[in-house]
């Protein structure tokens, strides 16, 4: 028996406009990811940050993997895996119109989630820099 699923225009619209809940310091592993960001910034130095301030998110969260290996990724996700997947699905549907992350691959799930959290961390960092200036 085969099931055919037809999405109505209303359902398609809802899929692409639902944004994940607010990302903040209470989000899963937020502080750990923020520490990664701060360590990266400290290691690279002020000159590097100034030179790359428009591409900080890309440089820190998109040029290398945060977690490598399926086992490590599963351990990192713990029992939050379905919440993390939900955030990724909402984020990608909202921003790209479809989900492209392989949600069956724990390593890809972790790294996409870190990418999403990283956006908020970099945004907060830039806002703090502007307040000081």
Coordinates of N, CA and C in Angstrom, one line a residue:
X1 N 0.8 -1.2 0.0 CA 0.0 0.0 0.0 C 0.9 1.2 0.0
X2 N 0.6 2.2 -0.9 CA 1.3 3.4 -1.0 C 0.5 4.6 -0.5
X3 N 1.1 5.5 0.2 CA 0.4 6.7 0.6 C 0.9 7.9 -0.2
X4 N 0.0 8.7 -0.6 CA 0.4 9.9 -1.3 C 0.1 11.1 -0.5
X5 N 1.1 11.9 -0.3 CA 1.0 13.1 0.5 C 1.0 14.3 -0.3
X6 N -0.1 15.1 -0.3 CA -0.1 16.3 -1.1 C -0.2 17.5 -0.2
X7 N 0.8 18.3 -0.3 CA 0.8 19.5 0.6 C 0.0 20.6 0.0
X8 N -0.8 21.2 0.8 CA -1.6 22.3 0.3 C -0.7 23.6 0.3
X9 N -1.2 24.6 -0.4 CA -0.4 25.8 -0.4 C -0.3 26.4 0.9
X10 N -1.3 26.2 1.8 CA -1.3 26.7 3.1 C -0.2 26.0 3.9
X11 N -0.1 24.7 3.8 CA 0.9 24.0 4.5 C 2.3 24.3 4.0
X12 N 2.5 24.5 2.7 CA 3.8 24.9 2.2 C 4.2 26.2 2.7
X13 N 3.3 27.2 2.8 CA 3.6 28.5 3.3 C 4.0 28.4 4.8
X14 N 3.3 27.6 5.6 CA 3.6 27.5 7.0 C 5.0 26.9 7.2
X15 N 5.4 25.9 6.3 CA 6.7 25.3 6.4 C 7.8 26.3 6.2
X16 N 7.6 27.3 5.3 CA 8.7 28.2 5.0 C 8.7 29.4 5.8
X17 N 7.7 29.7 6.7 CA 7.7 30.9 7.4 C 7.8 30.7 8.9
X18 N 7.8 29.5 9.4 CA 7.9 29.2 10.8 C 9.4 29.3 11.2
X19 N 9.6 30.2 12.1 CA 11.0 30.4 12.6 C 11.2 29.7 13.9
X20 N 12.4 29.2 14.1 CA 12.7 28.5 15.4 C 12.6 29.4 16.6
X21 N 12.3 28.8 17.7 CA 12.2 29.6 18.9 C 13.5 30.5 19.1
X22 N 13.4 31.5 19.9 CA 14.5 32.4 20.1 C 15.7 31.7 20.6
X23 N 16.8 32.0 20.0 CA 18.1 31.4 20.4 C 18.7 32.4 21.4
X24 N 19.0 31.9 22.6 CA 19.6 32.7 23.6 C 20.5 31.9 24.5
X25 N 20.9 32.5 25.6 CA 21.9 31.8 26.5 C 21.3 30.5 27.2
X26 N 20.0 30.4 27.1 CA 19.3 29.2 27.6 C 19.2 28.1 26.6
X27 N 19.6 28.3 25.4 CA 19.5 27.3 24.3 C 20.5 26.2 24.6
X28 N 20.2 25.0 24.2 CA 21.1 23.8 24.4 C 22.5 24.1 23.9
X29 N 23.4 23.9 24.8 CA 24.9 24.0 24.6 C 25.3 25.4 24.2
X30 N 24.5 26.4 24.4 CA 24.8 27.8 24.0 C 26.1 28.2 24.6
X31 N 26.3 28.1 25.9 CA 27.5 28.5 26.6 C 28.8 27.8 26.0
X32 N 28.6 26.6 25.8 CA 29.8 25.8 25.2 C 30.2 26.4 23.8
X33 N 29.2 26.6 23.0 CA 29.4 27.2 21.7 C 30.0 28.6 21.8
X34 N 29.5 29.4 22.7 CA 30.0 30.7 22.9 C 31.4 30.7 23.4
X35 N 31.8 29.7 24.2 CA 33.2 29.6 24.6 C 34.1 29.2 23.5
X36 N 33.6 28.4 22.6 CA 34.3 28.1 21.3 C 34.6 29.4 20.5
X37 N 33.6 30.2 20.4 CA 33.7 31.5 19.7 C 34.7 32.4 20.4
X38 N 34.6 32.5 21.7 CA 35.5 33.4 22.4 C 37.0 32.9 22.3
X39 N 37.2 31.6 22.4 CA 38.5 31.0 22.3 C 39.1 31.3 20.9
X40 N 38.2 31.2 19.9 CA 38.7 31.4 18.5 C 39.1 32.9 18.4
X41 N 38.3 33.8 18.9 CA 38.6 35.2 18.8 C 39.9 35.5 19.5
X42 N 40.0 35.0 20.7 CA 41.2 35.3 21.5 C 42.5 34.7 20.8
X43 N 42.4 33.5 20.2 CA 43.5 32.9 19.5 C 43.9 33.7 18.3
X44 N 42.9 34.2 17.6 CA 43.2 35.0 16.3 C 43.7 36.4 16.6
X45 N 43.2 37.0 17.6 CA 43.6 38.4 18.0 C 42.8 39.5 17.3
X46 N 42.9 40.7 17.9 CA 42.1 41.8 17.5 C 42.3 42.2 16.0
X47 N 43.5 42.1 15.5 CA 43.8 42.5 14.1 C 43.0 41.6 13.2
X48 N 43.0 40.3 13.5 CA 42.3 39.3 12.6 C 40.8 39.6 12.7
X49 N 40.3 39.9 13.9 CA 38.9 40.1 14.1 C 38.5 41.4 13.3
X50 N 39.3 42.4 13.4 CA 39.0 43.6 12.6 C 39.0 43.4 11.1
X51 N 39.9 42.6 10.7 CA 40.0 42.3 9.2 C 38.9 41.4 8.7
X52 N 38.3 40.6 9.6 CA 37.3 39.6 9.2 C 35.9 39.9 9.9
X53 N 35.7 41.1 10.4 CA 34.5 41.3 11.2 C 33.2 41.1 10.4
X54 N 33.3 41.3 9.0 CA 32.1 41.1 8.2 C 31.8 39.6 8.0
X55 N 32.9 38.8 8.1 CA 32.8 37.4 7.9 C 33.0 36.5 9.1
X56 N 32.9 37.1 10.3 CA 33.2 36.3 11.5 C 32.4 35.0 11.6
X57 N 31.1 35.1 11.3 CA 30.3 33.9 11.4 C 30.8 32.8 10.4
X58 N 31.0 33.2 9.2 CA 31.5 32.2 8.2 C 32.8 31.6 8.6
X59 N 33.8 32.5 9.0 CA 35.1 32.0 9.4 C 35.1 31.1 10.6
X60 N 34.3 31.4 11.6 CA 34.3 30.6 12.8 C 33.4 29.4 12.7
X61 N 32.3 29.5 12.1 CA 31.3 28.4 12.2 C 31.0 27.7 10.9
X62 N 31.7 28.1 9.8 CA 31.4 27.5 8.5 C 32.6 27.0 7.7
X63 N 33.8 27.2 8.2 CA 35.0 26.8 7.5 C 35.6 25.5 8.1
X64 N 35.1 25.0 9.2 CA 35.6 23.8 9.8 C 34.4 23.2 10.6
X65 N 34.6 21.9 10.9 CA 33.5 21.2 11.7 C 33.7 21.4 13.2
X66 N 32.7 21.6 13.9 CA 32.7 21.7 15.3 C 32.9 20.3 16.0
X67 N 32.2 19.4 15.5 CA 32.3 18.0 15.9 C 32.6 17.1 14.7
X68 N 33.6 16.2 14.9 CA 33.9 15.3 13.8 C 33.7 13.9 14.4
X69 N 32.9 13.1 13.7 CA 32.7 11.7 14.1 C 31.3 11.5 14.6
X70 N 30.7 10.4 14.1 CA 29.3 10.1 14.4 C 29.2 9.8 15.9
X71 N 30.1 9.1 16.5 CA 30.0 8.7 17.9 C 30.0 10.0 18.8
X72 N 31.0 10.9 18.5 CA 31.1 12.1 19.3 C 29.9 13.0 19.1
X73 N 29.3 13.0 17.9 CA 28.1 13.8 17.6 C 26.9 13.3 18.4
X74 N 26.8 12.0 18.5 CA 25.7 11.4 19.2 C 25.8 11.7 20.7
X75 N 27.0 11.6 21.2 CA 27.3 11.9 22.6 C 27.0 13.3 22.9
X76 N 27.3 14.2 22.0 CA 27.1 15.6 22.2 C 25.6 16.0 22.2
X77 N 24.9 15.4 21.3 CA 23.4 15.7 21.2 C 22.6 15.1 22.4
X78 N 23.0 14.0 23.0 CA 22.3 13.4 24.1 C 20.9 13.3 23.8
X79 N 20.0 13.6 24.7 CA 18.6 13.4 24.5 C 17.9 14.7 23.9
X80 N 18.7 15.6 23.4 CA 18.2 16.8 22.8 C 18.1 16.7 21.3
X81 N 18.4 15.5 20.8 CA 18.5 15.4 19.3 C 17.2 15.8 18.6
X82 N 16.1 15.5 19.1 CA 14.8 15.9 18.3 C 14.6 17.4 18.4
X83 N 14.9 18.0 19.5 CA 14.8 19.4 19.7 C 15.7 20.2 18.7
X84 N 16.9 19.6 18.6 CA 17.9 20.2 17.7 C 17.5 20.1 16.3
X85 N 17.0 18.9 15.9 CA 16.5 18.7 14.5 C 15.3 19.6 14.2
X86 N 14.4 19.8 15.2 CA 13.3 20.7 15.0 C 13.8 22.2 14.7
X87 N 14.8 22.6 15.4 CA 15.4 23.9 15.2 C 16.0 24.0 13.8
X88 N 16.7 23.0 13.4 CA 17.3 23.0 12.1 C 16.3 23.1 11.0
X89 N 15.2 22.2 11.1 CA 14.2 22.2 10.1 C 13.5 23.6 10.0
X90 N 13.2 24.2 11.1 CA 12.5 25.5 11.1 C 13.4 26.5 10.5
X91 N 14.7 26.5 10.9 CA 15.6 27.5 10.4 C 15.8 27.4 8.9
X92 N 16.0 26.2 8.4 CA 16.3 26.0 7.0 C 15.1 26.2 6.1
X93 N 13.9 25.8 6.6 CA 12.7 26.1 5.9 C 12.4 27.6 5.8
X94 N 12.7 28.3 6.9 CA 12.5 29.8 7.0 C 13.5 30.5 6.0
X95 N 14.7 30.1 6.1 CA 15.8 30.8 5.4 C 16.0 30.3 3.9
X96 N 15.7 29.1 3.7 CA 16.1 28.5 2.3 C 14.9 27.9 1.6
X97 N 13.7 27.8 2.3 CA 12.6 27.2 1.7 C 12.5 25.7 1.7
X98 N 13.6 25.0 2.2 CA 13.6 23.6 2.3 C 14.7 23.2 3.2
X99 N 14.7 21.9 3.6 CA 15.7 21.4 4.5 C 16.7 20.7 3.7
X100 N 18.0 21.1 3.8 CA 19.1 20.4 3.1 C 20.0 19.6 3.9
X101 N 20.0 19.9 5.2 CA 20.9 19.1 6.1 C 20.4 17.7 6.2
X102 N 21.3 16.7 6.1 CA 21.0 15.3 6.2 C 20.7 15.0 7.7
X103 N 19.5 15.0 8.1 CA 19.1 14.8 9.5 C 19.3 13.4 10.0
X104 N 19.7 12.5 9.2 CA 20.0 11.2 9.6 C 21.5 11.0 10.0
X105 N 22.3 12.1 9.8 CA 23.7 12.1 10.1 C 24.0 13.0 11.3
X106 N 24.2 12.3 12.4 CA 24.5 13.1 13.7 C 25.5 14.2 13.6
X107 N 26.6 13.9 12.8 CA 27.7 14.9 12.7 C 27.1 16.1 11.9
X108 N 26.4 15.9 10.9 CA 25.8 17.1 10.1 C 24.8 17.8 11.0
X109 N 24.0 17.1 11.8 CA 23.0 17.8 12.7 C 23.7 18.7 13.7
X110 N 24.8 18.2 14.3 CA 25.5 19.0 15.3 C 26.1 20.2 14.7
X111 N 26.7 20.0 13.5 CA 27.4 21.1 12.9 C 26.5 22.2 12.4
X112 N 25.3 21.8 11.9 CA 24.3 22.8 11.5 C 23.8 23.5 12.7
X113 N 23.5 22.8 13.7 CA 23.0 23.4 14.9 C 24.0 24.5 15.5
X114 N 25.2 24.1 15.5 CA 26.3 25.0 16.0 C 26.3 26.3 15.1
X115 N 26.2 26.0 13.8 CA 26.1 27.1 12.8 C 25.0 28.1 13.2
X116 N 23.8 27.6 13.5 CA 22.7 28.4 13.8 C 22.9 29.2 15.1
X117 N 23.3 28.5 16.1 CA 23.6 29.2 17.4 C 24.7 30.2 17.2
X118 N 25.7 29.9 16.4 CA 26.8 30.8 16.1 C 26.3 32.1 15.5
X119 N 25.3 32.1 14.7 CA 24.7 33.3 14.1 C 24.3 34.3 15.3
X120 N 23.7 33.8 16.3 CA 23.2 34.6 17.4 C 24.4 35.1 18.2
X121 N 25.4 34.2 18.4 CA 26.6 34.6 19.2 C 27.3 35.7 18.5
X122 N 27.5 35.6 17.2 CA 28.2 36.6 16.4 C 27.4 37.9 16.4
X123 N 26.1 37.8 16.3 CA 25.3 39.0 16.3 C 25.4 39.7 17.6
X124 N 25.3 39.0 18.7 CA 25.5 39.6 20.0 C 26.9 40.3 20.2
X125 N 27.9 39.6 19.7 CA 29.3 40.1 19.8 C 29.4 41.4 19.0
X126 N 28.8 41.5 17.8 CA 28.9 42.7 17.0 C 28.1 43.8 17.7
X127 N 27.0 43.5 18.3 CA 26.2 44.5 19.0 C 27.0 45.1 20.1
X128 N 27.7 44.2 20.8 CA 28.6 44.7 22.0 C 29.7 45.6 21.5
X129 N 30.3 45.3 20.3 CA 31.3 46.1 19.7 C 30.8 47.5 19.4
X130 N 29.6 47.5 18.8 CA 29.0 48.8 18.5 C 28.6 49.6 19.7
X131 N 28.2 49.0 20.8 CA 27.9 49.8 22.0 C 29.1 50.4 22.6
X132 N 30.3 49.7 22.5 CA 31.5 50.2 23.0 C 32.0 51.4 22.2
X133 N 31.8 51.3 20.8 CA 32.3 52.3 19.9 C 31.6 53.6 20.0

